[in-house]
Amino acid sequence: MTELAKAWLNGQPVAPARAAAAAASLLAASRSAVLAGLGTDVAGARASVALARAIGASIDHMDAEAVFANLEVMRRAGWIVTTPLQTRARADVVLLVGDGLLEAWPDMAARLALSEAPRVTGGGRQVVHLCPGAELAESTATPRVMATPGPAIHVLPTVAAGKLVLPTLAALRAIVAGRNTSLDEAAAASLRNLAATLTAARFGVIVWSSATLDTLAVEMLCGLIDDLNRTTRFAGLPLAPANGAEAVTQTLTWTTGFPPRTGFAAPAPQHDPWRFDAGRLIASGEADAAVWISAFSPKPPDWEPTIALVPAGTAFPTPPQVVFEVGCPGRDHDAMLFDPALGGIAFAAASTPSATASVAGVLAAITEALPPC
Amino acid sequence: MLTRLTGGRIVDPSNGRDDIGDLWLRDGRIVARPDGAQADETHDVTGCVVMAGGIDIHTHVAGTNVNTARLLLPELRAATAAESVPITETIGRLYAAMGYTMVVEPAISPHVAPQAHLELADIPLIDTAILAVLGNDDYLLRLMAANEGGAAVADYAARVLSGSRAIGIKAINPGAAAAFKSNMRSFGLDDAVPNSDITSRAIINTLQAATETLGLPHPLHLHCSNLGMPGNAETALATMDAAGDTRLHIAHLQFYAYGKEGKRGFSSAAPRLAEAVNAKRNITADIGQVMFGQTVTISSDVLRQFNARGSARPRKSVIIDGDGNGGGIVPYRYRKTDFFNAVQWAAGLELFLLINDPWRVFFTTDHPNGAPFTAYPDLLALLMDRSVRAQHMETLPREAMEVTTLASITREYTLPEIAIMTRAAPARLLGLADRGHLGTGARADVAVYRTQPDIAAMFRDAALVLKDGVPIIRDGVPVARPFGRGVTVRPEFDTAINRGLSDFYERVYGVSHAAFDVPGAEVLGRSQAFEAVPCRT
Ligand SMILES: [Zn+2]
């Protein structure tokens, strides 16, 4: 940690080393601690694992629900996916599904060049947004799917009763597979047009955000992609959850074998999405100390952390006993981060370098200050 | 610090040495016996065999495909997948325990090189390197379609090697991944990528030429087309012919050693392939031996993996239409009772035993595709003791053994041959002048094995392993936890290639080509700088 790092103990500013020592003794005295939030970069994820191992804590990520909406499908049945670059360069049909796409990736339309033709394969590109929500409020009331290539995104609202996404996706999959649906004729007709577009695609891509779709919807989409691959090529492009979840999940996986919601109390790490849900551990009182790590967002959790690593401006209803101010990865300091435009982990040089501490630096200082066991 | 290993049998084929004697190490290097000097540390290795540290040229230990396999198979961790897709810490520990001090991850698409290097940086104890995969990437195909010429391809390949910090070039079913995106479901040596006249053969020759132009120490490393298919020995033979007189390394040759003989239309064609390798001095091959048990296949041959989805056990798989190759993760169980698996097992052993030059055949299971690398000690026992082979053959389907020649082969590998195949030859193939041998000036990466009747036990838990002169393993257990180096090549190239690349990436992908570059060692979390292997001049 640099000299300029800022830290507070019981609301009073203190030297960072003193705060690290206080955090270490709180954690050493705890029976069962949890590292939560985990909004950080690869280095921060590595340091989180090191600290969790040292004190037998468990690890969770604040967007774990979105991680598991995808991961539960992938590890139960597998999937076929592609990258943003291949989507941009090759996809002649792009099917956007559900809400929250632009929240998950504000630059999505420009980065995927949705209004342009695919450059590698040539020809046109059709883009359909199925079951959109508020982000496309200007959407046409009349659902339509244009048969000719064009720059616009064609919007197809939920057609099933109750405006539910899952029955709409189930009906679409049934139609693509040549099965009957329980939809009325008008609703079925619009989906039949879409099904024809999908089956005529040469390299189609389905884009979704698991922050807004649940596991059942993701499973339905992956099943649809499987079905389409019997005759043509189709792949999914699941948008990464927020707060660095993708790079953190990858890092935890190569270092521990498991995604978030993993515990280190036993000699071998244990993974259980229910048991190691930080919110549950804290609400039930099973965890008696909680570290909140959130380098990307000043939004506090809805529970009271013991120790927090947060950006300036984070306002807690009740201040944690120890607070460290941390910088934003890729802005205040160099970082390895998942980049949605690249579709992978890449180097992000600090855009406005500052002396603010990194999550990795603070966690290493806490780990170092732990009493020898 | 002067260290002496005394009383061991020193097996160092590069320097023509096989005798009982002393080995002296100082400051991380092998030194000549110093006159009158006293060792600061002496290890009595009487009754042991002393070799250079092992080098694995082809093992899938890092990158997005490997990590996807970890995510896909949490339930297998309690059984064997902890070995099929171990975490970084375990990879280093298990390799070092077997006396290995360097491994090469052979299948990293340049766009995912940063993650691969982050994973490798977390592997303790051993040195690591990657091969960068080309041959299905849009930019190479564009250069070839536009007849931009060999110099442009070489400059591009050099730019990729430098950006991805790789030690060599790999091609994986070249053209097939691009063709699969256009819905081709099979792709052979003379098939063309759709909307072009670019064949797999042409891509292979183009990348071979780039490798030679740049003077890369490692030849083009090739995963051929038609992997796993009955009769695909013809593909491997045609590919060896296609190589001309230029160097070519064929990966996991066992997976191409199949004929169509016998009642079930599947047989071993290993003798024919071995004969061809023996006759062609420009060809090297690693085997990709199959061993029985649960594993997971991790391959950037996305077309093959897509077609293999039906064989997934457990029944799930991941297919990635990635940039360049992408890949597929298909869990699989090799069963002793399965006719096809038994033929595969036998064909791999036939290749090992019938290729007569240990400098040109490399010891791999294509971890974890044929078996996890933890099966190496058992495989060494099969190669060094024909009675162990005979015992195994008795437990396998007789009709499978009837379509191979394995039972008729009496050869047993000697210790010097093992030292060549697992140390000296890999170092030479990768251009690592100071590894793979125990001559003066070599890096003090040393493995000591206690001689015993159980060959597998001997090689599973090394008695002593030193990395850069420091003891890291005793009796199979880590006694220190230093981190090794990343090893790369840095061929020179005309930076004018950056203009074309930059324009193509901005226009086609909307991102900078430099965004995928692997940062320096410190950013990756490495404690030591990358080591560059010189190119041939
Ligand atoms: Zn391989």
Short mmCIF file of C-alpha atoms and ligand atoms in Angstrom, two decimals, chain B residues 58 60 106 170 223 251-252 298 366-367 369, ligand 1:
data_model
loop_
_atom_site.label_atom_id
_atom_site.label_comp_id
_atom_site.label_asym_id
_atom_site.label_seq_id
_atom_site.Cartn_x
_atom_site.Cartn_y
_atom_site.Cartn_z
CA HIS B 58 2.28 -30.44 -25.42
CA HIS B 60 -3.25 -28.31 -22.10
CA PRO B 106 0.23 -25.68 -27.06
CA LYS B 170 0.58 -24.07 -33.83
CA HIS B 223 -2.91 -30.72 -35.34
CA ALA B 251 0.81 -33.33 -32.55
CA HIS B 252 -0.76 -36.38 -30.88
CA ILE B 298 -10.14 -29.93 -24.57
CA ASP B 366 -2.01 -34.70 -25.06
CA HIS B 367 -3.08 -33.96 -21.48
CA ASN B 369 -7.19 -35.49 -24.16
ZN ZN C 1 -3.37 -31.07 -27.84
#
